[in-house]
Short mmCIF file of C-alpha atoms in Angstrom, two decimals:
data_model
loop_
_atom_site.label_atom_id
_atom_site.label_comp_id
_atom_site.label_asym_id
_atom_site.label_seq_id
_atom_site.Cartn_x
_atom_site.Cartn_y
_atom_site.Cartn_z
CA UNK S 1 17.12 8.62 -20.46
CA UNK S 2 20.32 8.70 -22.74
CA UNK S 3 20.28 4.89 -23.30
CA UNK S 4 16.83 4.56 -24.98
CA UNK S 5 17.58 7.64 -26.98
CA UNK S 6 20.96 6.13 -28.32
CA UNK S 7 19.24 2.90 -29.04
CA UNK S 8 16.41 5.00 -30.95
CA UNK S 9 18.88 6.92 -33.31
CA UNK S 10 20.71 3.46 -33.83
CA UNK S 11 17.46 1.95 -34.93
CA UNK S 12 16.73 4.94 -36.96
CA UNK S 13 20.07 4.76 -38.76
CA UNK S 14 19.73 1.14 -39.45
CA UNK S 15 15.80 0.99 -39.97
CA UNK S 16 14.81 -1.04 -43.18
CA UNK S 17 11.02 -0.56 -42.88
CA UNK S 18 8.60 1.58 -41.07
CA UNK S 19 8.07 -0.60 -38.01
CA UNK S 20 11.59 -0.23 -36.75
CA UNK S 21 11.08 3.78 -37.17
CA UNK S 22 7.93 3.34 -34.85
CA UNK S 23 10.13 1.50 -32.51
CA UNK S 24 12.54 4.28 -32.46
CA UNK S 25 9.94 6.87 -31.94
CA UNK S 26 8.50 4.83 -29.00
CA UNK S 27 12.13 4.73 -27.31
CA UNK S 28 12.22 8.59 -27.90
CA UNK S 29 8.99 8.62 -26.01
CA UNK S 30 10.23 6.44 -23.02
CA UNK S 31 13.29 8.69 -23.03
CA UNK S 32 11.30 11.83 -22.73
CA UNK S 33 9.37 10.50 -19.80
CA UNK S 34 12.43 9.30 -18.05
CA UNK S 35 13.96 12.76 -18.44
CA UNK S 36 10.93 14.63 -17.30
CA UNK S 37 10.82 12.58 -14.09
CA UNK S 38 14.58 13.00 -13.17
CA UNK S 39 15.13 12.23 -9.69
CA UNK S 40 18.44 14.01 -9.64
CA UNK S 41 16.83 17.39 -10.33
CA UNK S 42 14.38 16.88 -7.48
CA UNK S 43 17.24 16.06 -5.09
CA UNK S 44 19.29 19.05 -5.99
CA UNK S 45 17.01 21.79 -6.83
CA UNK S 46 14.58 23.83 -4.58
CA UNK S 47 10.99 23.96 -5.56
CA UNK S 48 11.31 27.41 -7.01
CA UNK S 49 14.18 26.32 -9.27
CA UNK S 50 12.56 23.02 -10.51
CA UNK S 51 10.15 24.89 -12.96
CA UNK S 52 13.11 27.10 -14.43
CA UNK S 53 14.94 23.85 -14.86
CA UNK S 54 12.13 22.04 -16.62
CA UNK S 55 11.56 25.02 -18.84
CA UNK S 56 15.29 25.03 -19.89
CA UNK S 57 15.25 21.29 -20.59
CA UNK S 58 11.76 21.60 -22.54
CA UNK S 59 13.15 24.54 -24.59
CA UNK S 60 16.42 22.61 -25.61
CA UNK S 61 14.11 19.43 -26.71
CA UNK S 62 11.87 21.98 -28.78
CA UNK S 63 15.11 23.53 -30.42
CA UNK S 64 16.49 20.06 -31.10
CA UNK S 65 13.20 19.12 -32.87
CA UNK S 66 13.25 22.33 -34.99
CA UNK S 67 16.90 21.61 -35.81
CA UNK S 68 16.27 18.09 -36.93
CA UNK S 69 13.03 19.30 -39.04
CA UNK S 70 15.17 22.18 -40.46
CA UNK S 71 18.11 19.61 -41.29
CA UNK S 72 15.56 17.35 -43.26
CA UNK S 73 15.34 20.16 -45.88
CA UNK S 74 18.99 19.60 -46.72
CA UNK S 75 19.80 16.13 -45.61
CA UNK S 76 18.55 12.50 -45.87
CA UNK S 77 17.15 11.13 -42.80
CA UNK S 78 20.18 8.68 -42.48
CA UNK S 79 22.61 11.54 -42.23
CA UNK S 80 20.32 13.33 -39.69
CA UNK S 81 20.30 10.25 -37.57
CA UNK S 82 24.03 9.99 -37.67
CA UNK S 83 24.43 13.74 -36.65
CA UNK S 84 21.71 13.27 -33.93
CA UNK S 85 23.23 10.17 -32.50
CA UNK S 86 26.08 12.42 -31.11
CA UNK S 87 23.75 14.36 -28.75
CA UNK S 88 22.56 11.44 -26.54
CA UNK S 89 26.27 10.02 -26.55
CA UNK S 90 27.78 13.20 -25.58
CA UNK S 91 25.26 13.76 -22.78
CA UNK S 92 25.73 10.16 -21.63
CA UNK S 93 29.34 10.50 -21.27
CA UNK S 94 29.05 13.92 -19.69
CA UNK S 95 26.62 12.50 -17.04
CA UNK S 96 29.57 10.76 -15.38
CA UNK S 97 30.80 14.18 -14.49
CA UNK S 98 27.77 15.12 -12.42
CA UNK S 99 28.52 14.76 -8.92
CA UNK S 100 26.22 12.66 -6.47
CA UNK S 101 23.44 14.25 -5.02
CA UNK S 102 23.54 15.12 -1.33
CA UNK S 103 20.64 12.74 -0.85
CA UNK S 104 22.53 9.87 -2.29
CA UNK S 105 25.58 10.62 -0.24
CA UNK S 106 23.51 10.58 3.02
CA UNK S 107 22.08 7.36 1.90
CA UNK S 108 25.66 6.07 1.22
CA UNK S 109 26.62 7.34 4.73
CA UNK S 110 28.87 9.76 3.22
CA UNK S 111 27.62 12.84 5.15
CA UNK S 112 30.94 14.97 5.06
CA UNK S 113 30.65 15.02 1.18
CA UNK S 114 26.92 15.62 1.38
CA UNK S 115 27.41 19.09 3.12
#
């Protein structure tokens, strides 16, 4: 989900017309769809925990949207795009620190680590 977001903010930053901004928004929509259907969260969370996890994710996305709107009062959209680009880049980098799910480890025949 991070890669379309990164691409969207780069397109936003470099946009020369409204068509590129529409393309960036389309990529953000794709990112949201990929995030909300995260296989990883399904594999590691119980049914009870998934709802709470989804609510937290939705809350942070809403907070991010509100923050971008608030920044729009003080900054030009190109400055906001530069700042906002850091969020998915940081998330992408941190995603390499997330351990593999037990389901994936069993699939890879690494049952010892899956426990």
